[in-house]
Structure formats: C-alpha cells, structure tokens
PDB file of C-alpha atoms and ligand atoms in Angstrom:
ATOM      1  CA  MET A 123       9.012  -4.673  10.532  1.00 90.00           C
ATOM      2  CA  TYR A 124       8.741  -5.080   6.753  1.00 95.00           C
ATOM      3  CA  LEU A 125       5.232  -4.608   5.380  1.00 97.00           C
ATOM      4  CA  ILE A 126       3.927  -6.363   2.285  1.00 98.00           C
ATOM      5  CA  VAL A 127       0.512  -5.570   0.852  1.00 98.00           C
ATOM      6  CA  ALA A 128      -1.422  -7.460  -1.813  1.00 98.00           C
ATOM      7  CA  ASN A 129      -3.507  -5.216  -4.037  1.00 98.00           C
ATOM      8  CA  TRP A 130      -5.971  -7.487  -5.787  1.00 98.00           C
ATOM      9  CA  LYS A 131      -7.641  -4.553  -7.549  1.00 98.00           C
ATOM     10  CA  MET A 132     -10.933  -5.561  -9.255  1.00 98.00           C
ATOM     11  CA  ASN A 133     -10.147  -9.268  -9.126  1.00 98.00           C
ATOM     12  CA  LYS A 134     -11.552 -12.294  -7.309  1.00 98.00           C
ATOM     13  CA  THR A 135     -15.097 -13.244  -6.502  1.00 98.00           C
ATOM     14  CA  VAL A 136     -16.086 -14.375  -3.007  1.00 98.00           C
ATOM     15  CA  LYS A 137     -15.498 -17.982  -4.011  1.00 98.00           C
ATOM     16  CA  GLU A 138     -12.074 -17.179  -5.449  1.00 98.00           C
ATOM     17  CA  THR A 139     -11.207 -15.267  -2.288  1.00 98.00           C
ATOM     18  CA  GLU A 140     -12.082 -18.301  -0.169  1.00 98.00           C
ATOM     19  CA  GLU A 141      -9.976 -20.557  -2.391  1.00 98.00           C
ATOM     20  CA  TYR A 142      -7.020 -18.169  -2.331  1.00 98.00           C
ATOM     21  CA  LEU A 143      -7.023 -17.792   1.449  1.00 98.00           C
ATOM     22  CA  ALA A 144      -7.435 -21.531   1.991  1.00 98.00           C
ATOM     23  CA  GLU A 145      -4.183 -22.004   0.078  1.00 98.00           C
ATOM     24  CA  PHE A 146      -2.347 -18.915   1.319  1.00 98.00           C
ATOM     25  CA  LYS A 147      -2.981 -19.051   5.068  1.00 98.00           C
ATOM     26  CA  PRO A 148      -1.067 -22.300   5.684  1.00 98.00           C
ATOM     27  CA  LEU A 149       1.872 -21.031   3.608  1.00 98.00           C
ATOM     28  CA  VAL A 150       2.425 -17.993   5.840  1.00 97.00           C
ATOM     29  CA  LYS A 151       1.055 -19.195   9.175  1.00 96.00           C
ATOM     30  CA  ASP A 152       4.424 -19.220  10.949  1.00 94.00           C
ATOM     31  CA  ILE A 153       5.675 -15.881   9.641  1.00 94.00           C
ATOM     32  CA  ASP A 154       5.970 -13.348  12.429  1.00 91.00           C
ATOM     33  CA  ASN A 155       8.678 -11.038  11.117  1.00 91.00           C
ATOM     34  CA  VAL A 156       6.894  -9.653   8.049  1.00 95.00           C
ATOM     35  CA  GLU A 157       3.534  -7.883   8.299  1.00 97.00           C
ATOM     36  CA  ILE A 158       1.215  -9.254   5.603  1.00 98.00           C
ATOM     37  CA  VAL A 159      -1.874  -7.402   4.396  1.00 98.00           C
ATOM     38  CA  ILE A 160      -4.436  -8.438   1.768  1.00 98.00           C
ATOM     39  CA  THR A 161      -6.728  -5.868   0.144  1.00 98.00           C
ATOM     40  CA  PRO A 162      -9.581  -7.721  -1.610  1.00 98.00           C
ATOM     41  CA  PRO A 163     -12.405  -5.977  -3.463  1.00 98.00           C
ATOM     42  CA  PHE A 164     -15.221  -4.684  -1.218  1.00 98.00           C
ATOM     43  CA  THR A 165     -17.489  -7.625  -2.031  1.00 98.00           C
ATOM     44  CA  SER A 166     -14.932 -10.051  -0.590  1.00 98.00           C
ATOM     45  CA  LEU A 167     -14.108  -8.121   2.578  1.00 98.00           C
ATOM     46  CA  TYR A 168     -16.636  -9.895   4.787  1.00 98.00           C
ATOM     47  CA  THR A 169     -15.536 -13.362   3.687  1.00 98.00           C
ATOM     48  CA  ALA A 170     -11.890 -12.419   4.042  1.00 98.00           C
ATOM     49  CA  SER A 171     -12.533 -10.882   7.452  1.00 98.00           C
ATOM     50  CA  GLU A 172     -14.124 -14.111   8.703  1.00 98.00           C
ATOM     51  CA  SER A 173     -11.403 -16.250   7.173  1.00 98.00           C
ATOM     52  CA  LEU A 174      -8.567 -14.151   8.601  1.00 98.00           C
ATOM     53  CA  LYS A 175      -9.816 -14.169  12.201  1.00 96.00           C
ATOM     54  CA  ASP A 176      -7.060 -15.619  14.396  1.00 88.00           C
ATOM     55  CA  SER A 177      -4.566 -15.480  11.538  1.00 97.00           C
ATOM     56  CA  ASN A 178      -1.379 -13.472  11.110  1.00 96.00           C
ATOM     57  CA  ILE A 179      -2.701 -11.885   7.907  1.00 98.00           C
ATOM     58  CA  LYS A 180      -4.251  -8.437   8.180  1.00 98.00           C
ATOM     59  CA  LEU A 181      -7.060  -6.990   6.160  1.00 98.00           C
ATOM     60  CA  GLY A 182      -6.917  -3.822   4.090  1.00 98.00           C
ATOM     61  CA  SER A 183      -9.277  -1.952   1.820  1.00 98.00           C
ATOM     62  CA  GLN A 184      -8.454  -0.595  -1.630  1.00 98.00           C
ATOM     63  CA  ASN A 185     -10.259   2.684  -1.026  1.00 98.00           C
ATOM     64  CA  MET A 186     -12.836   4.407   1.192  1.00 98.00           C
ATOM     65  CA  PHE A 187     -14.833   7.628   1.406  1.00 98.00           C
ATOM     66  CA  TYR A 188     -14.131  10.157   4.146  1.00 98.00           C
ATOM     67  CA  LYS A 189     -17.625  10.454   5.704  1.00 98.00           C
ATOM     68  CA  ASP A 190     -19.079   8.012   8.236  1.00 97.00           C
ATOM     69  CA  SER A 191     -22.467   7.686   6.494  1.00 98.00           C
ATOM     70  CA  GLY A 192     -24.896   9.597   4.285  1.00 98.00           C
ATOM     71  CA  ALA A 193     -25.960  10.264   0.708  1.00 98.00           C
ATOM     72  CA  PHE A 194     -22.800   9.141  -1.082  1.00 98.00           C
ATOM     73  CA  THR A 195     -24.062   6.551  -3.544  1.00 98.00           C
ATOM     74  CA  GLY A 196     -21.539   3.867  -4.332  1.00 97.00           C
ATOM     75  CA  GLU A 197     -19.134   4.744  -1.537  1.00 98.00           C
ATOM     76  CA  ILE A 198     -17.886   2.821   1.517  1.00 98.00           C
ATOM     77  CA  SER A 199     -17.277   4.453   4.898  1.00 98.00           C
ATOM     78  CA  PRO A 200     -14.538   3.983   7.493  1.00 98.00           C
ATOM     79  CA  LEU A 201     -17.136   2.700   9.997  1.00 98.00           C
ATOM     80  CA  MET A 202     -18.178  -0.047   7.579  1.00 98.00           C
ATOM     81  CA  LEU A 203     -14.557  -1.055   7.131  1.00 98.00           C
ATOM     82  CA  LYS A 204     -13.800  -1.043  10.840  1.00 98.00           C
ATOM     83  CA  GLU A 205     -16.724  -3.355  11.503  1.00 98.00           C
ATOM     84  CA  LEU A 206     -14.942  -5.890   9.285  1.00 98.00           C
ATOM     85  CA  ASN A 207     -11.618  -5.505  11.133  1.00 98.00           C
ATOM     86  CA  VAL A 208     -10.004  -3.601   8.285  1.00 98.00           C
ATOM     87  CA  GLU A 209      -6.731  -2.196   9.597  1.00 98.00           C
ATOM     88  CA  TYR A 210      -5.249  -0.617   6.454  1.00 98.00           C
ATOM     89  CA  VAL A 211      -6.571   1.398   3.536  1.00 99.00           C
ATOM     90  CA  LEU A 212      -4.870   2.196   0.236  1.00 98.00           C
ATOM     91  CA  LEU A 213      -5.452   5.830  -0.670  1.00 98.00           C
ATOM     92  CA  GLY A 214      -4.408   7.747  -3.760  1.00 98.00           C
ATOM     93  CA  HIS A 215      -3.566   4.666  -5.797  1.00 98.00           C
ATOM     94  CA  SER A 216      -2.565   5.741  -9.303  1.00 97.00           C
ATOM     95  CA  GLU A 217      -5.638   4.029 -10.775  1.00 97.00           C
ATOM     96  CA  ARG A 218      -7.832   6.103  -8.457  1.00 98.00           C
ATOM     97  CA  ARG A 219      -5.934   9.236  -9.466  1.00 98.00           C
ATOM     98  CA  HIS A 220      -5.719   8.632 -13.203  1.00 96.00           C
ATOM     99  CA  ILE A 221      -8.835   6.588 -14.069  1.00 97.00           C
ATOM    100  CA  PHE A 222     -11.243   8.036 -11.498  1.00 97.00           C
ATOM    101  CA  GLY A 223      -9.832  11.554 -11.323  1.00 97.00           C
ATOM    102  CA  GLU A 224      -9.040  11.635  -7.589  1.00 98.00           C
ATOM    103  CA  ARG A 225      -7.034  14.694  -6.687  1.00 98.00           C
ATOM    104  CA  ASP A 226      -4.770  15.544  -3.799  1.00 98.00           C
ATOM    105  CA  ASP A 227      -7.442  17.454  -1.860  1.00 98.00           C
ATOM    106  CA  LEU A 228      -9.889  14.517  -1.882  1.00 98.00           C
ATOM    107  CA  ILE A 229      -7.120  12.072  -1.005  1.00 98.00           C
ATOM    108  CA  ASN A 230      -6.128  14.343   1.875  1.00 98.00           C
ATOM    109  CA  LYS A 231      -9.675  14.257   3.303  1.00 98.00           C
ATOM    110  CA  LYS A 232      -9.606  10.463   3.131  1.00 98.00           C
ATOM    111  CA  ILE A 233      -6.207  10.291   4.837  1.00 98.00           C
ATOM    112  CA  ILE A 234      -7.457  12.486   7.691  1.00 98.00           C
ATOM    113  CA  SER A 235     -10.624  10.413   8.048  1.00 98.00           C
ATOM    114  CA  ALA A 236      -8.696   7.129   8.068  1.00 98.00           C
ATOM    115  CA  ILE A 237      -6.402   8.355  10.842  1.00 98.00           C
ATOM    116  CA  GLU A 238      -9.337   9.672  12.865  1.00 98.00           C
ATOM    117  CA  ASN A 239     -11.004   6.265  12.548  1.00 98.00           C
ATOM    118  CA  GLY A 240      -7.943   4.255  13.472  1.00 98.00           C
ATOM    119  CA  ILE A 241      -7.438   2.748  10.022  1.00 98.00           C
ATOM    120  CA  ARG A 242      -3.824   3.054   8.914  1.00 98.00           C
ATOM    121  CA  PRO A 243      -3.656   4.751   5.514  1.00 98.00           C
ATOM    122  CA  ILE A 244      -1.123   3.795   2.877  1.00 98.00           C
ATOM    123  CA  LEU A 245      -0.714   6.901   0.737  1.00 98.00           C
ATOM    124  CA  CYS A 246       0.271   5.912  -2.800  1.00 98.00           C
ATOM    125  CA  VAL A 247       2.411   8.341  -4.757  1.00 98.00           C
ATOM    126  CA  GLY A 248       4.261   8.159  -8.046  1.00 98.00           C
ATOM    127  CA  GLU A 249       5.089   9.961 -11.252  1.00 97.00           C
ATOM    128  CA  THR A 250       3.787   9.213 -14.748  1.00 96.00           C
ATOM    129  CA  LEU A 251       6.158   8.360 -17.603  1.00 95.00           C
ATOM    130  CA  GLU A 252       5.718  11.856 -19.008  1.00 95.00           C
ATOM    131  CA  GLU A 253       6.587  13.433 -15.664  1.00 97.00           C
ATOM    132  CA  LYS A 254       9.612  11.164 -15.340  1.00 96.00           C
ATOM    133  CA  GLU A 255      10.843  12.122 -18.804  1.00 95.00           C
ATOM    134  CA  GLN A 256      10.430  15.783 -17.933  1.00 97.00           C
ATOM    135  CA  GLY A 257      12.592  15.306 -14.835  1.00 96.00           C
ATOM    136  CA  LYS A 258       9.646  15.990 -12.502  1.00 97.00           C
ATOM    137  CA  THR A 259       9.748  12.781 -10.439  1.00 97.00           C
ATOM    138  CA  PHE A 260      10.841  14.416  -7.201  1.00 98.00           C
ATOM    139  CA  SER A 261       8.625  17.491  -7.481  1.00 98.00           C
ATOM    140  CA  VAL A 262       5.525  15.380  -8.242  1.00 98.00           C
ATOM    141  CA  ILE A 263       6.156  13.107  -5.281  1.00 98.00           C
ATOM    142  CA  GLU A 264       6.865  16.000  -2.977  1.00 98.00           C
ATOM    143  CA  ARG A 265       3.584  17.644  -4.005  1.00 98.00           C
ATOM    144  CA  GLN A 266       1.581  14.435  -3.537  1.00 98.00           C
ATOM    145  CA  ILE A 267       3.023  13.899  -0.063  1.00 98.00           C
ATOM    146  CA  ARG A 268       2.733  17.492   1.158  1.00 98.00           C
ATOM    147  CA  ASN A 269      -0.843  17.833  -0.138  1.00 98.00           C
ATOM    148  CA  GLY A 270      -1.884  14.316   0.858  1.00 98.00           C
ATOM    149  CA  LEU A 271      -0.722  14.787   4.441  1.00 98.00           C
ATOM    150  CA  ALA A 272      -1.754  18.427   4.855  1.00 98.00           C
ATOM    151  CA  GLY A 273      -2.939  18.991   8.402  1.00 98.00           C
ATOM    152  CA  VAL A 274      -1.794  15.587   9.661  1.00 98.00           C
ATOM    153  CA  GLU A 275       1.937  15.917   9.073  1.00 97.00           C
ATOM    154  CA  ARG A 276       2.658  15.316  12.748  1.00 96.00           C
ATOM    155  CA  GLU A 277       0.723  12.026  12.549  1.00 96.00           C
ATOM    156  CA  ALA A 278       3.152  10.602   9.991  1.00 97.00           C
ATOM    157  CA  ASN A 279       3.923   7.670  12.289  1.00 97.00           C
ATOM    158  CA  TYR A 280       0.339   6.457  11.714  1.00 97.00           C
ATOM    159  CA  ILE A 281       0.717   6.463   7.928  1.00 98.00           C
ATOM    160  CA  ASP A 282       2.665   4.373   5.447  1.00 98.00           C
ATOM    161  CA  ILE A 283       3.642   5.491   1.955  1.00 98.00           C
ATOM    162  CA  ALA A 284       3.805   3.423  -1.230  1.00 98.00           C
ATOM    163  CA  TYR A 285       6.031   4.737  -3.992  1.00 98.00           C
ATOM    164  CA  GLU A 286       4.601   3.384  -7.230  1.00 98.00           C
ATOM    165  CA  PRO A 287       5.925   4.882 -10.457  1.00 97.00           C
ATOM    166  CA  VAL A 288       2.840   4.883 -12.700  1.00 95.00           C
ATOM    167  CA  TRP A 289       4.877   3.596 -15.653  1.00 95.00           C
ATOM    168  CA  ALA A 290       5.908   0.548 -13.607  1.00 94.00           C
ATOM    169  CA  ILE A 291       2.445  -0.552 -12.509  1.00 92.00           C
ATOM    170  CA  GLY A 292       1.258  -3.668 -14.280  1.00 90.00           C
ATOM    171  CA  THR A 293       3.828  -3.227 -17.068  1.00 92.00           C
ATOM    172  CA  GLY A 294       6.415  -5.817 -16.050  1.00 91.00           C
ATOM    173  CA  VAL A 295       9.032  -3.025 -15.938  1.00 90.00           C
ATOM    174  CA  SER A 296      10.021  -2.084 -12.382  1.00 91.00           C
ATOM    175  CA  ALA A 297      12.159   0.869 -11.293  1.00 91.00           C
ATOM    176  CA  THR A 298      15.816  -0.035 -10.868  1.00 95.00           C
ATOM    177  CA  PRO A 299      16.710  -0.778  -7.242  1.00 95.00           C
ATOM    178  CA  GLU A 300      18.984   2.270  -7.238  1.00 96.00           C
ATOM    179  CA  ASP A 301      16.349   4.670  -8.597  1.00 96.00           C
ATOM    180  CA  ALA A 302      13.693   3.309  -6.231  1.00 97.00           C
ATOM    181  CA  ASN A 303      16.019   3.601  -3.256  1.00 97.00           C
ATOM    182  CA  ASN A 304      16.873   7.211  -4.149  1.00 97.00           C
ATOM    183  CA  VAL A 305      13.202   8.164  -4.329  1.00 98.00           C
ATOM    184  CA  HIS A 306      12.528   6.391  -1.022  1.00 98.00           C
ATOM    185  CA  LYS A 307      15.371   8.306   0.609  1.00 98.00           C
ATOM    186  CA  PHE A 308      13.861  11.542  -0.688  1.00 98.00           C
ATOM    187  CA  ILE A 309      10.403  10.553   0.622  1.00 98.00           C
ATOM    188  CA  LYS A 310      11.852   9.829   4.068  1.00 98.00           C
ATOM    189  CA  GLU A 311      13.590  13.211   4.105  1.00 98.00           C
ATOM    190  CA  ILE A 312      10.339  15.020   3.307  1.00 98.00           C
ATOM    191  CA  LEU A 313       8.472  13.006   5.932  1.00 98.00           C
ATOM    192  CA  ASP A 314      11.076  13.762   8.547  1.00 98.00           C
ATOM    193  CA  GLU A 315      10.888  17.466   7.745  1.00 98.00           C
ATOM    194  CA  ILE A 316       7.112  17.880   7.644  1.00 98.00           C
ATOM    195  CA  SER A 317       6.490  15.678  10.680  1.00 98.00           C
ATOM    196  CA  SER A 318       9.257  17.311  12.742  1.00 97.00           C
ATOM    197  CA  GLY A 319      10.884  13.929  13.232  1.00 97.00           C
ATOM    198  CA  ASN A 320       7.674  11.965  13.912  1.00 96.00           C
ATOM    199  CA  SER A 321       8.015   9.539  11.019  1.00 97.00           C
ATOM    200  CA  GLN A 322      10.325   6.792  12.280  1.00 96.00           C
ATOM    201  CA  LYS A 323       7.451   4.297  12.140  1.00 97.00           C
ATOM    202  CA  THR A 324       6.348   5.257   8.636  1.00 98.00           C
ATOM    203  CA  ARG A 325       7.218   2.548   6.173  1.00 98.00           C
ATOM    204  CA  VAL A 326       7.921   3.425   2.571  1.00 98.00           C
ATOM    205  CA  LEU A 327       6.884   0.567   0.287  1.00 98.00           C
ATOM    206  CA  TYR A 328       7.881   0.118  -3.321  1.00 98.00           C
ATOM    207  CA  GLY A 329       5.233  -0.939  -5.832  1.00 97.00           C
ATOM    208  CA  GLY A 330       5.321  -1.513  -9.564  1.00 97.00           C
ATOM    209  CA  SER A 331       5.912  -4.911 -11.194  1.00 95.00           C
ATOM    210  CA  VAL A 332       7.393  -6.505  -8.063  1.00 97.00           C
ATOM    211  CA  LYS A 333       7.876 -10.254  -8.507  1.00 96.00           C
ATOM    212  CA  SER A 334      10.034 -12.860  -6.850  1.00 95.00           C
ATOM    213  CA  SER A 335      12.783 -12.376  -9.454  1.00 95.00           C
ATOM    214  CA  ASN A 336      13.314  -8.683  -8.639  1.00 96.00           C
ATOM    215  CA  ALA A 337      12.184  -8.605  -4.992  1.00 96.00           C
ATOM    216  CA  ASP A 338      15.553  -9.399  -3.450  1.00 93.00           C
ATOM    217  CA  SER A 339      17.494  -6.738  -5.348  1.00 95.00           C
ATOM    218  CA  LEU A 340      14.824  -4.120  -4.567  1.00 96.00           C
ATOM    219  CA  ILE A 341      14.541  -4.951  -0.879  1.00 94.00           C
ATOM    220  CA  LYS A 342      18.277  -4.580  -0.404  1.00 93.00           C
ATOM    221  CA  GLY A 343      17.746  -0.838  -0.786  1.00 95.00           C
ATOM    222  CA  GLU A 344      18.389   0.784   2.579  1.00 95.00           C
ATOM    223  CA  PHE A 345      15.248   2.931   2.413  1.00 97.00           C
ATOM    224  CA  ILE A 346      12.818   0.293   1.095  1.00 97.00           C
ATOM    225  CA  ASP A 347      10.609  -1.095   3.878  1.00 97.00           C
ATOM    226  CA  GLY A 348       8.435  -3.513   1.927  1.00 97.00           C
ATOM    227  CA  PHE A 349       6.243  -3.835  -1.148  1.00 98.00           C
ATOM    228  CA  LEU A 350       2.808  -3.134  -2.551  1.00 98.00           C
ATOM    229  CA  VAL A 351       2.189  -5.964  -5.002  1.00 98.00           C
ATOM    230  CA  GLY A 352      -0.508  -6.116  -7.672  1.00 98.00           C
ATOM    231  CA  THR A 353      -0.260  -8.779 -10.380  1.00 97.00           C
ATOM    232  CA  ALA A 354       2.069 -11.131  -8.500  1.00 98.00           C
ATOM    233  CA  SER A 355      -0.213 -11.103  -5.451  1.00 98.00           C
ATOM    234  CA  LEU A 356      -3.088 -12.684  -7.349  1.00 98.00           C
ATOM    235  CA  ASN A 357      -1.529 -16.106  -7.065  1.00 98.00           C
ATOM    236  CA  PRO A 358      -0.916 -17.339  -3.486  1.00 98.00           C
ATOM    237  CA  GLN A 359       2.292 -19.111  -4.438  1.00 98.00           C
ATOM    238  CA  SER A 360       3.889 -16.186  -6.279  1.00 98.00           C
ATOM    239  CA  PHE A 361       2.914 -13.799  -3.475  1.00 98.00           C
ATOM    240  CA  TYR A 362       4.428 -16.181  -0.939  1.00 98.00           C
ATOM    241  CA  GLU A 363       7.671 -16.343  -2.936  1.00 97.00           C
ATOM    242  CA  ILE A 364       8.025 -12.553  -2.624  1.00 97.00           C
ATOM    243  CA  ILE A 365       7.350 -12.743   1.118  1.00 97.00           C
ATOM    244  CA  GLN A 366      10.105 -15.322   1.423  1.00 94.00           C
ATOM    245  CA  LYS A 367      12.553 -12.866  -0.141  1.00 92.00           C
ATOM    246  CA  LEU A 368      11.686 -10.361   2.596  1.00 92.00           C
ATOM    247  CA  MET A 369      12.172 -12.926   5.336  1.00 88.00           C
ATOM    248  CA  TRP A 370      15.710 -13.517   4.147  1.00 81.00           C
ATOM    249  CA  ILE A 371      16.728  -9.907   4.670  1.00 77.00           C
ATOM    250  CA  ILE A 372      15.263  -8.967   7.983  1.00 67.00           C
ATOM    251  CA  LYS A 373      15.635  -5.409   9.156  1.00 48.00           C
ATOM    252  CA  VAL A 374      14.960  -4.799  12.812  1.00 41.00           C
TER     253      VAL A 374
HETATM  254  C1  PEP B 137      -0.310  -1.846  -7.888  1.00 64.66           C
HETATM  255  O1  PEP B 137      -1.186  -1.563  -8.667  1.00 64.66           O
HETATM  256  O2  PEP B 137      -0.386  -1.447  -6.717  1.00 64.66           O
HETATM  257  C2  PEP B 137       0.823  -2.632  -8.367  1.00 64.66           C
HETATM  258  C3  PEP B 137       1.939  -2.543  -7.734  1.00 64.66           C
HETATM  259  O3  PEP B 137       0.612  -3.431  -9.476  1.00 64.66           O
HETATM  260  P1  PEP B 137       1.691  -4.417 -10.188  1.00 64.66           P
HETATM  261  O4  PEP B 137       2.412  -5.162  -9.115  1.00 64.66           O
HETATM  262  O5  PEP B 137       0.876  -5.298 -11.052  1.00 64.66           O
HETATM  263  O6  PEP B 137       2.621  -3.530 -10.955  1.00 64.66           O
END
C-alpha cells in the first residue's frame, strides 16, 4: 500500500494541531488504500494521539533517542512514544544530519532501537547539492543505507526509506520523476542485496518539494511507493490533494 507521511517539522502548537486534525480527519476518513501518517512536534503528540484514536490516520514521531530512559537531557525515548501509540519514526532526516550533526552511527543505533521497540523507522537519505554536482548521489545514498541499517539488514521489511535530495527539501524544486525513479530503483537493489531478499515490504518514499502539481508525475515512477511531505503537509487541504493523487494510481 502507498504510504504518505506529513513532516510538520517545528510547526504547530497544540491548538493548531487540534484545528488541523479537526479539518483533516473528515477529509480522509473513508480512505483505506493509502496509509496516512502525521508526524507532529513532540509537544503535540499527546493531543494528536487522543484525536487520532479510532481514525485511519497513524501517528509518527520526527525523531527519538535510542535508550529507554536515563540521563539524556532533552531527548525522547521509544517507550514514551509507544505509550502515545506512535507507530512510525523519522530517522536521519537531512535537517537532523546537517543542522544537528547526526551521523550514520547514531542514526543506526536509533534504527535498531526503533525496530526492537516495534516502532517502524523511516530512514531518510539523500545527497546535498555539492554531492550531486560531484556525481556522488549513488555512493552517498549507498553509504547512508548500508551504515544506517548495519546489523539489521535482514529486518529490512520492518523499515521504510525516504529518498530526499537535500537540495530539493523546502526549495520548491523537486527531483525530476525520472531521476527520482532511478534513485529509488537503486535503493531497492541495495535493499534486496543486503537483506537477502527480505525487503519486499519496504516502501521507498520520495520527499522534497512534493505538492499536488508534481505528485502525479512523481508517483507514476515504478519504484516510488509514496511521499514524505513537508511544506505542503502543513495545510490540511493541500496535503489531502496530494493524497488524492495517490488514490488515483493504486498499486496493489
Ligand atoms: C521534508 O523535510 O521532509 C520535506 C520533504 O520538506 P518539503 O516537502 O518542504 O520539501
């Protein structure tokens, strides 16, 4: 099933979260062929969790630490997320990598912890503009996937991947459907190899300036299984318009 994930980043207060969900839930209430996930900021998780009970929208977190509890000031643990019915966690988002200095080895610990705790990780990978211009797109992505999944390669079916070229995030410039599809194909080949064929259930999402006007051409790509959406997910109506594009091209 296609997967679409809203990454609200550091946006929306509790009140704004309530208002958003009050508008968004009725729009998508009958959708059962696209999996919809919202990742609010930590402060809104409880409210969202309550609001999404008995709904077809799932809850995700934008990050987490890899320990269950302890002296880790400012961090949030998998146990805390599970208590709020969080089913997904974004890990290795480019803003975590490039603004907060998260490296592959830390991201790998988080991936392992998420799997152990039954929270499905979405490993975000993607090259910077400089790396793209140097022709390093494929080697960067291969490194991020191999290092990110080290030790849990055989568990690939319990992980999703988001390919987000850093130069496309929040810029309004998305990858071309052809380029994105080629990278997704490459990602699926690596996953198949490292997992020894245990990655049929791994979805590879595209992220980076997805909006309703480019969603249909991107989703036509054979290897694109859904989207991670930032800016366009902040408005319930524009997020819903992207979901509608997915519903029109249903892959079994
Ligand atoms: C993101 O940050 O995950 C993202 C895809 O952002 P945007 O849609 O704004 O490019």
